[in-house]
Every structure is written in C-alpha cells, then in structure tokens.
C-alpha cells in the first residue's frame, strides 16, 4: 500500500438514504426536478447493439452537442464520468508529484484528496473578506494549479469573471474553474477560455440537468490543453448509455432552464424566510444556501432535522460549525425544512 493512500482520509460523500427510505433530501445538491423526457426517450431507444460494442472513446456525439451550445468546437471539449472524473484527469495532468495544488478555502473537499493522490501538496488559501477571491495570495503561491469552485461550495458565493480573469492573467500555472453550479448563477467564466490558454472550465450534468445518477461532466479549454487531457483519461471513461442520455439532456435547454428558474425563485424565498427567523444566509448563486443557525449550534440543528427525516449537510470545519448547507428542493420540501427549523426553535433544541 502506498503510504500516501494509507495515511489519507479519503473523500466522504454526503449520505445517501437506503432504497425506499422516505426522507426530505436536501444534502447533496441534486436537482429536485426529473431529467428531460427526451433523456428517458433516448435511453428507451438504446439498442443491444450499442451496448455490445465499446463506446466512442471521446464521446463525440456529446462533444458536438456541447460545442454547439457553447459556441466552440468539439476540440475544446473533453467528457468525463462526472465532473469528479474531469477533476481527476486535470490533477493527473497538471499537478506533478511534490508540486502544489492551491485553492481558496473552504471549498469542495475533493480537491485536497486529489492533490494527495498525486503526492502533491494541497495549499488551502483562506478566502478574503466576504468570500472575495484572494488573488495575490493564490497567484504568489508557486502552485502549478489553482482550483476555483465558482459558485463556491459550500458557501454558494460567486466571484465575478472580471476577478477570475485578473488571476488568470497573472498566474503562470493552470487555473481550473469548477462551474458545477454555474447554471444557477448570473454569469460564468466560459468566455475566459478563448482569452486565456491556462483556463479550464469544468461543468457537470449532475445538478443543472438532474442527472447526478448518470455520472457525466465535461471540461472546456483551448484545444491544445484538451489534447493533453485526452492522453490522461481512461480509454472509455464515458459509457454508451451516458453519452446518449447526456446529449439528449443538453439538447433540451428549455426543460433544464425551467428547473433553474424554479430553483432560483425558491432560493430567494428560502433566503428571505430564514433571514426572517433570524438566520444569517450568505447570498447564493448556486442551488443551495449556507445558513448560520442563530444559536451557533449547527451540528445540533443538523441532527435535529435528521431526526425528523430531513437531511442537510453540516461541516465540522473552522468557520462552518455554526452553519448548515441546505440544497434547494421542491417547495414542499423547502416548507418541510422551514417547519422542522421552527419546531426545533420552539423546542429550544438548536436554534
Ligand atoms: C464544486 C463541485 N464540483 C464538482 C462536483 C462533482 O460533481 P459530479 O457529480 O459531476 O462528479 C461537486 C458535487 O457536489 C461539487 O460540489
């Protein structure tokens, strides 16, 4: 066993209920709406012949659809088995052993795990005031790569593309912008790909297209960068079913956009309702909110809600202990959460 593996914690995914268990699941930022009907039709139309053969190794059907959507060529795109696969490919590609991967902290907890697997250092750089991008500290970190989740998880906060461009310009290494939640935001960093050879933008179908179970993500960067990333990926990293389904999903923009609009409206409502109850809610551009419990007892709130069958996420980390992260669900799920919070507050349990 490599000592780096033996000594590491490993990534801890959010809890998934057992099949058939009834819970209000607001803990892993899934989209509460079903995927497009066109996805289900595409899957129903799959032939045995498609499964008998190996899939197209570079998922070109999907790359062409995504290229059309984003106004780039297929050579600007690499597809992966979820965006986690893309993040693994990027880390293997750009972060050398004994090198450094830097990221503003707190953020997506997979990044340090990926760095450790490459026997590289994970350098957590504290966010600036009000979750502003620590441009200087990141640029001067002597890292080979910076990963920026934008909107960030678990804060939901957003860094303007102008600020990201500032960093891309002065940082000599790779700047990966993880846009898992960008479809719920007012803006995104895709245009930076044309301007900067060192920018890789990562997207996923898990949230915006209601396909977390499918496992499909992709990256957009200049063709020279994508060509290098292609060398690093597993030969058939996307299966035939996922290629067909993911393509149908991004071709049905009107379905996906409808879900984004509903989620954004509920995000506004939930922020207002919790603020009314005395909670401090960070302004979110994602499909979740990070909210501070008035009493500061975030873990008790998380446990109290769990007892009522409502799952949210609590992070036992500095700066996050007093908060819970709530995925925006259906309005009836969000109402269940509000009722749960009110009950715990009345009982003097956590709030
Ligand atoms: C910031 C961020 N990036 C990437 C992912 C992984 O998404 P995927 O399902 O595409 O692997 C997540 C999932 O929670 C995330 O929060």
Short mmCIF file of C-alpha atoms and ligand atoms in Angstrom, two decimals:
data_model
loop_
_atom_site.label_atom_id
_atom_site.label_comp_id
_atom_site.label_asym_id
_atom_site.label_seq_id
_atom_site.Cartn_x
_atom_site.Cartn_y
_atom_site.Cartn_z
CA UNK A 1 0.00 0.00 0.00
CA UNK A 2 1.35 3.44 -0.88
CA UNK A 3 1.84 5.34 2.35
CA UNK A 4 0.01 8.33 0.89
CA UNK A 5 -3.09 6.16 0.50
CA UNK A 6 -2.79 4.54 3.93
CA UNK A 7 -2.40 7.90 5.63
CA UNK A 8 -5.16 9.80 3.82
CA UNK A 9 -8.77 10.12 4.96
CA UNK A 10 -10.39 9.72 1.54
CA UNK A 11 -13.31 11.78 0.29
CA UNK A 12 -16.51 11.48 2.34
CA UNK A 13 -19.61 11.82 0.10
CA UNK A 14 -22.89 13.13 1.52
CA UNK A 15 -25.15 10.44 2.99
CA UNK A 16 -27.49 8.64 0.60
CA UNK A 17 -30.64 7.09 2.09
CA UNK A 18 -31.37 3.38 1.62
CA UNK A 19 -33.69 2.48 -1.26
CA UNK A 20 -37.29 3.06 -0.19
CA UNK A 21 -36.36 5.18 2.84
CA UNK A 22 -38.54 8.30 2.91
CA UNK A 23 -36.55 11.43 3.64
CA UNK A 24 -36.54 15.06 2.61
CA UNK A 25 -33.16 15.01 0.93
CA UNK A 26 -31.56 18.44 0.89
CA UNK A 27 -27.95 17.39 1.47
CA UNK A 28 -26.14 16.71 -1.81
CA UNK A 29 -27.27 19.49 -4.14
CA UNK A 30 -29.25 17.30 -6.50
CA UNK A 31 -31.84 18.96 -8.75
CA UNK A 32 -35.31 18.19 -7.31
CA UNK A 33 -36.92 18.02 -10.77
CA UNK A 34 -36.74 14.96 -13.05
CA UNK A 35 -34.49 14.97 -16.11
CA UNK A 36 -35.90 15.90 -19.52
CA UNK A 37 -38.38 13.44 -21.06
CA UNK A 38 -36.02 13.40 -24.04
CA UNK A 39 -33.39 11.73 -21.84
CA UNK A 40 -35.79 8.95 -20.91
CA UNK A 41 -36.84 8.51 -24.55
CA UNK A 42 -33.20 8.37 -25.67
CA UNK A 43 -32.46 5.68 -23.09
CA UNK A 44 -35.56 3.69 -24.07
CA UNK A 45 -34.40 3.76 -27.70
CA UNK A 46 -30.97 2.24 -26.97
CA UNK A 47 -30.29 -0.97 -28.90
CA UNK A 48 -28.46 -4.06 -27.69
CA UNK A 49 -26.00 -3.40 -30.49
CA UNK A 50 -24.98 -0.11 -28.88
CA UNK A 51 -24.15 -1.96 -25.69
CA UNK A 52 -22.39 -4.88 -27.41
CA UNK A 53 -19.76 -2.53 -28.77
CA UNK A 54 -17.30 -0.32 -26.96
CA UNK A 55 -18.49 3.28 -26.84
CA UNK A 56 -16.94 6.09 -28.81
CA UNK A 57 -13.84 6.77 -26.69
CA UNK A 58 -14.17 10.56 -26.77
CA UNK A 59 -17.99 10.84 -26.55
CA UNK A 60 -18.10 12.82 -29.80
CA UNK A 61 -21.90 12.83 -30.01
CA UNK A 62 -21.94 14.75 -26.74
CA UNK A 63 -18.94 16.91 -27.59
CA UNK A 64 -20.64 18.12 -30.78
CA UNK A 65 -23.85 18.98 -28.91
CA UNK A 66 -21.93 20.80 -26.17
CA UNK A 67 -19.79 22.61 -28.74
CA UNK A 68 -22.95 23.88 -30.43
CA UNK A 69 -24.40 25.00 -27.10
CA UNK A 70 -21.28 26.90 -26.05
CA UNK A 71 -20.19 28.23 -29.45
CA UNK A 72 -16.87 26.35 -29.53
CA UNK A 73 -15.57 23.30 -31.45
CA UNK A 74 -15.54 19.68 -30.26
CA UNK A 75 -11.76 20.06 -29.88
CA UNK A 76 -12.41 22.46 -27.00
CA UNK A 77 -14.25 19.76 -25.02
CA UNK A 78 -13.40 16.62 -23.06
CA UNK A 79 -16.15 14.50 -21.48
CA UNK A 80 -15.88 12.54 -18.26
CA UNK A 81 -17.63 10.16 -15.90
CA UNK A 82 -19.00 13.02 -13.78
CA UNK A 83 -17.02 16.19 -13.24
CA UNK A 84 -15.11 14.36 -10.49
CA UNK A 85 -13.53 12.30 -13.29
CA UNK A 86 -12.59 15.53 -15.08
CA UNK A 87 -11.05 16.85 -11.85
CA UNK A 88 -9.03 13.63 -11.51
CA UNK A 89 -7.85 13.89 -15.11
CA UNK A 90 -6.88 17.55 -14.60
CA UNK A 91 -4.95 16.78 -11.42
CA UNK A 92 -3.06 13.91 -13.04
CA UNK A 93 -2.35 16.18 -15.99
CA UNK A 94 -1.29 19.43 -14.31
CA UNK A 95 -0.19 18.71 -10.72
CA UNK A 96 3.20 16.94 -10.55
CA UNK A 97 4.45 14.84 -7.64
CA UNK A 98 5.84 17.17 -4.92
CA UNK A 99 4.08 20.02 -6.70
CA UNK A 100 1.29 22.17 -5.28
CA UNK A 101 -2.42 22.48 -5.93
CA UNK A 102 -3.83 25.68 -4.42
CA UNK A 103 -7.46 26.59 -3.80
CA UNK A 104 -9.38 29.17 -1.80
CA UNK A 105 -10.64 27.55 1.40
CA UNK A 106 -13.18 26.33 2.44
CA UNK A 107 -14.26 24.74 -0.82
CA UNK A 108 -15.08 21.38 -2.42
CA UNK A 109 -13.35 18.85 -0.17
CA UNK A 110 -12.32 16.58 -3.05
CA UNK A 111 -9.52 18.94 -4.17
CA UNK A 112 -7.05 18.14 -1.35
CA UNK A 113 -7.76 14.41 -1.78
CA UNK A 114 -6.83 14.61 -5.47
CA UNK A 115 -3.64 16.53 -4.67
CA UNK A 116 -2.56 13.97 -2.07
CA UNK A 117 -3.11 11.12 -4.53
CA UNK A 118 -0.58 12.77 -6.84
CA UNK A 119 1.77 13.07 -3.85
CA UNK A 120 1.45 16.82 -4.20
CA UNK A 121 0.78 19.45 -1.57
CA UNK A 122 -2.74 20.81 -1.12
CA UNK A 123 -2.43 24.50 -0.32
CA UNK A 124 -5.60 25.96 1.23
CA UNK A 125 -5.62 29.76 0.91
CA UNK A 126 -8.23 31.48 3.07
CA UNK A 127 -10.95 33.38 1.22
CA UNK A 128 -10.76 37.15 1.59
CA UNK A 129 -13.37 39.22 3.41
CA UNK A 130 -16.93 38.35 2.40
CA UNK A 131 -15.70 35.39 0.38
CA UNK A 132 -13.71 37.54 -2.03
CA UNK A 133 -11.03 35.90 -4.20
CA UNK A 134 -7.56 36.12 -2.60
CA UNK A 135 -5.96 36.93 -5.97
CA UNK A 136 -2.49 37.92 -4.74
CA UNK A 137 -2.09 35.05 -2.29
CA UNK A 138 -3.15 32.50 -4.91
CA UNK A 139 -1.04 33.99 -7.68
CA UNK A 140 2.05 34.08 -5.44
CA UNK A 141 1.55 30.56 -4.11
CA UNK A 142 4.05 28.97 -6.54
CA UNK A 143 1.42 26.29 -7.18
CA UNK A 144 1.26 24.57 -10.56
CA UNK A 145 -2.53 24.70 -10.50
CA UNK A 146 -5.36 26.58 -8.79
CA UNK A 147 -8.85 25.09 -8.48
CA UNK A 148 -11.66 27.59 -8.02
CA UNK A 149 -15.22 26.39 -7.48
CA UNK A 150 -17.41 29.19 -8.82
CA UNK A 151 -20.07 29.45 -7.46
CA UNK A 152 -18.21 28.04 -4.49
CA UNK A 153 -19.31 25.05 -2.44
CA UNK A 154 -20.33 25.07 0.35
CA UNK A 155 -20.75 28.86 0.51
CA UNK A 156 -22.72 29.39 -2.72
CA UNK A 157 -20.84 32.67 -3.16
CA UNK A 158 -19.71 33.89 -6.56
CA UNK A 159 -16.55 35.56 -7.86
CA UNK A 160 -17.05 37.83 -10.87
CA UNK A 161 -15.46 36.69 -14.15
CA UNK A 162 -13.55 40.00 -14.11
CA UNK A 163 -11.78 38.98 -10.87
CA UNK A 164 -11.14 35.47 -12.20
CA UNK A 165 -9.61 36.99 -15.34
CA UNK A 166 -7.31 39.07 -13.14
CA UNK A 167 -5.99 35.87 -11.58
CA UNK A 168 -5.75 34.02 -14.93
CA UNK A 169 -3.65 36.87 -16.29
CA UNK A 170 -1.02 36.95 -13.54
CA UNK A 171 -0.92 33.27 -12.56
CA UNK A 172 1.57 31.30 -14.69
CA UNK A 173 0.01 27.87 -13.96
CA UNK A 174 -3.33 26.27 -14.71
CA UNK A 175 -6.50 27.90 -13.42
CA UNK A 176 -9.37 25.43 -13.28
CA UNK A 177 -12.78 27.00 -12.74
CA UNK A 178 -15.17 24.35 -11.43
CA UNK A 179 -18.56 25.55 -12.64
CA UNK A 180 -20.67 22.71 -11.22
CA UNK A 181 -23.27 25.31 -10.16
CA UNK A 182 -22.80 27.99 -12.84
CA UNK A 183 -26.20 27.41 -14.42
CA UNK A 184 -27.82 28.77 -11.25
CA UNK A 185 -25.63 31.90 -11.34
CA UNK A 186 -25.98 35.24 -13.13
CA UNK A 187 -22.69 34.86 -15.00
CA UNK A 188 -19.90 32.37 -15.76
CA UNK A 189 -16.27 32.15 -16.85
CA UNK A 190 -16.69 30.36 -20.18
CA UNK A 191 -15.59 33.41 -22.22
CA UNK A 192 -12.22 33.28 -20.41
CA UNK A 193 -11.34 30.07 -22.25
CA UNK A 194 -10.95 31.98 -25.52
CA UNK A 195 -8.77 34.63 -23.87
CA UNK A 196 -6.52 32.52 -21.66
CA UNK A 197 -4.69 29.31 -22.58
CA UNK A 198 -4.32 28.45 -18.88
CA UNK A 199 -8.05 28.39 -18.05
CA UNK A 200 -10.06 25.15 -17.91
CA UNK A 201 -13.79 25.44 -17.18
CA UNK A 202 -15.49 22.35 -15.76
CA UNK A 203 -19.22 21.62 -15.98
CA UNK A 204 -21.43 18.76 -14.80
CA UNK A 205 -24.84 17.38 -15.73
CA UNK A 206 -25.39 16.28 -12.11
CA UNK A 207 -27.08 19.47 -10.90
CA UNK A 208 -28.37 21.64 -13.73
CA UNK A 209 -29.63 18.68 -15.81
CA UNK A 210 -30.95 16.47 -12.98
CA UNK A 211 -28.53 13.65 -13.82
CA UNK A 212 -26.39 13.05 -10.73
CA UNK A 213 -27.01 9.31 -11.05
CA UNK A 214 -25.85 9.21 -14.67
CA UNK A 215 -22.31 10.47 -13.98
CA UNK A 216 -21.46 12.90 -16.75
CA UNK A 217 -19.31 16.02 -16.75
CA UNK A 218 -17.03 17.87 -19.15
CA UNK A 219 -14.31 20.46 -19.43
CA UNK A 220 -13.88 23.30 -21.90
CA UNK A 221 -10.43 24.68 -22.68
CA UNK A 222 -8.26 25.54 -25.65
CA UNK A 223 -7.71 22.56 -27.98
CA UNK A 224 -4.00 22.19 -27.11
CA UNK A 225 -4.94 21.73 -23.44
CA UNK A 226 -7.80 19.33 -24.20
CA UNK A 227 -5.48 17.21 -26.37
CA UNK A 228 -3.16 16.71 -23.37
CA UNK A 229 -6.06 15.87 -21.05
CA UNK A 230 -7.27 13.25 -23.56
CA UNK A 231 -3.99 11.35 -23.09
CA UNK A 232 -4.62 11.03 -19.35
CA UNK A 233 -8.24 9.85 -19.26
CA UNK A 234 -9.29 6.20 -19.12
CA UNK A 235 -9.82 4.88 -22.67
CA UNK A 236 -13.60 4.53 -22.32
CA UNK A 237 -14.37 6.87 -19.45
CA UNK A 238 -17.96 7.54 -20.59
CA UNK A 239 -20.27 4.60 -21.25
CA UNK A 240 -22.59 4.34 -24.26
CA UNK A 241 -25.77 4.93 -22.22
CA UNK A 242 -24.43 8.04 -20.55
CA UNK A 243 -23.28 9.56 -23.84
CA UNK A 244 -26.76 9.15 -25.37
CA UNK A 245 -28.55 10.44 -22.26
CA UNK A 246 -26.23 13.39 -21.63
CA UNK A 247 -26.54 14.50 -25.24
CA UNK A 248 -30.35 14.43 -25.07
CA UNK A 249 -30.20 16.40 -21.81
CA UNK A 250 -28.14 19.33 -23.06
CA UNK A 251 -30.16 19.44 -26.27
CA UNK A 252 -33.28 20.13 -24.22
CA UNK A 253 -32.31 23.54 -22.88
CA UNK A 254 -35.87 24.66 -22.32
CA UNK A 255 -36.55 21.83 -19.84
CA UNK A 256 -33.31 22.45 -17.93
CA UNK A 257 -33.78 26.23 -17.85
CA UNK A 258 -37.27 25.79 -16.42
CA UNK A 259 -35.80 23.89 -13.48
CA UNK A 260 -33.12 26.57 -12.95
CA UNK A 261 -35.74 29.32 -12.81
CA UNK A 262 -37.84 27.42 -10.25
CA UNK A 263 -34.80 26.67 -8.11
CA UNK A 264 -33.65 30.31 -8.20
CA UNK A 265 -37.10 31.54 -7.16
CA UNK A 266 -37.17 29.06 -4.25
CA UNK A 267 -33.63 30.11 -3.31
CA UNK A 268 -34.80 33.70 -2.97
CA UNK A 269 -37.80 32.62 -0.90
CA UNK A 270 -35.79 30.36 1.42
CA UNK A 271 -33.17 33.06 1.97
CA UNK A 272 -35.91 35.53 2.92
CA UNK A 273 -37.78 33.07 5.18
CA UNK A 274 -34.68 32.00 7.10
CA UNK A 275 -33.49 35.61 7.42
CA UNK A 276 -36.90 36.41 8.94
CA UNK A 277 -36.27 33.68 11.51
CA UNK A 278 -33.01 35.40 12.49
CA UNK A 279 -30.64 33.22 10.47
CA UNK A 280 -27.72 34.71 8.53
CA UNK A 281 -27.81 33.43 4.96
CA UNK A 282 -24.95 34.00 2.54
CA UNK A 283 -26.00 35.39 -0.85
CA UNK A 284 -26.05 32.28 -3.02
CA UNK A 285 -25.65 31.85 -6.78
CA UNK A 286 -25.95 28.08 -6.53
CA UNK A 287 -28.76 25.54 -5.94
CA UNK A 288 -28.10 25.55 -2.21
CA UNK A 289 -27.68 28.05 0.60
CA UNK A 290 -25.25 28.19 3.51
CA UNK A 291 -27.09 29.45 6.54
CA UNK A 292 -25.85 30.24 10.06
CA UNK A 293 -28.05 28.97 12.89
CA UNK A 294 -28.86 31.88 15.29
CA UNK A 295 -27.65 29.91 18.35
CA UNK A 296 -24.45 28.90 16.54
CA UNK A 297 -25.32 25.23 17.12
CA UNK A 298 -25.07 23.99 13.55
CA UNK A 299 -24.45 20.35 14.40
CA UNK A 300 -27.45 20.21 16.76
CA UNK A 301 -29.63 21.73 14.05
CA UNK A 302 -28.37 19.17 11.52
CA UNK A 303 -29.04 16.30 13.95
CA UNK A 304 -32.43 17.67 14.99
CA UNK A 305 -33.53 17.92 11.36
CA UNK A 306 -32.19 14.43 10.65
CA UNK A 307 -34.33 13.05 13.47
CA UNK A 308 -37.31 14.47 11.59
CA UNK A 309 -36.20 12.79 8.35
CA UNK A 310 -34.78 15.98 6.82
CA UNK A 311 -31.22 15.64 5.54
CA UNK A 312 -28.98 18.71 5.21
CA UNK A 313 -25.18 18.96 5.34
CA UNK A 314 -23.07 20.08 8.27
CA UNK A 315 -19.31 20.56 8.01
CA UNK A 316 -17.28 20.21 11.18
CA UNK A 317 -14.67 22.68 9.93
CA UNK A 318 -13.43 26.08 11.13
CA UNK A 319 -15.84 28.82 10.04
CA UNK A 320 -18.57 26.32 9.15
CA UNK A 321 -19.52 24.77 12.50
CA UNK A 322 -22.35 27.22 13.15
CA UNK A 323 -23.85 26.72 9.68
CA UNK A 324 -25.78 24.15 7.69
CA UNK A 325 -25.87 23.80 3.92
CA UNK A 326 -29.34 23.35 2.53
CA UNK A 327 -29.99 22.18 -1.03
CA UNK A 328 -32.93 24.00 -2.61
CA UNK A 329 -35.62 21.39 -3.18
CA UNK A 330 -39.26 21.35 -4.28
CA UNK A 331 -41.29 23.99 -2.48
CA UNK A 332 -42.97 21.30 -0.33
CA UNK A 333 -39.53 20.01 0.71
CA UNK A 334 -38.34 23.51 1.50
CA UNK A 335 -41.51 24.06 3.53
CA UNK A 336 -40.81 20.84 5.44
CA UNK A 337 -37.38 22.18 6.27
CA UNK A 338 -38.79 25.50 7.47
CA UNK A 339 -41.35 23.67 9.62
CA UNK A 340 -38.59 21.49 11.05
CA UNK A 341 -36.48 24.51 11.89
CA UNK A 342 -39.45 26.24 13.56
CA UNK A 343 -40.20 23.14 15.62
CA UNK A 344 -36.62 22.84 16.84
CA UNK A 345 -36.56 26.55 17.63
CA UNK A 346 -39.81 26.34 19.62
CA UNK A 347 -38.46 23.33 21.50
CA UNK A 348 -35.32 25.34 22.25
CA UNK A 349 -33.33 22.48 20.78
CA UNK A 350 -30.90 24.04 18.40
CA UNK A 351 -31.87 27.48 17.19
C1 LIG B 1 -17.91 22.13 -6.65
C2 LIG B 1 -18.22 20.74 -7.12
N1 LIG B 1 -17.56 20.25 -8.16
C3 LIG B 1 -17.81 19.02 -8.64
C4 LIG B 1 -18.77 18.21 -8.05
C5 LIG B 1 -18.93 16.81 -8.56
O1 LIG B 1 -19.96 16.67 -9.43
P1 LIG B 1 -20.15 15.37 -10.32
O2 LIG B 1 -21.41 14.76 -9.88
O3 LIG B 1 -20.19 15.89 -11.71
O4 LIG B 1 -18.96 14.48 -10.13
C6 LIG B 1 -19.50 18.68 -6.97
C7 LIG B 1 -20.50 17.80 -6.34
O5 LIG B 1 -21.05 18.00 -5.32
C8 LIG B 1 -19.21 19.98 -6.48
O6 LIG B 1 -19.87 20.47 -5.42
#
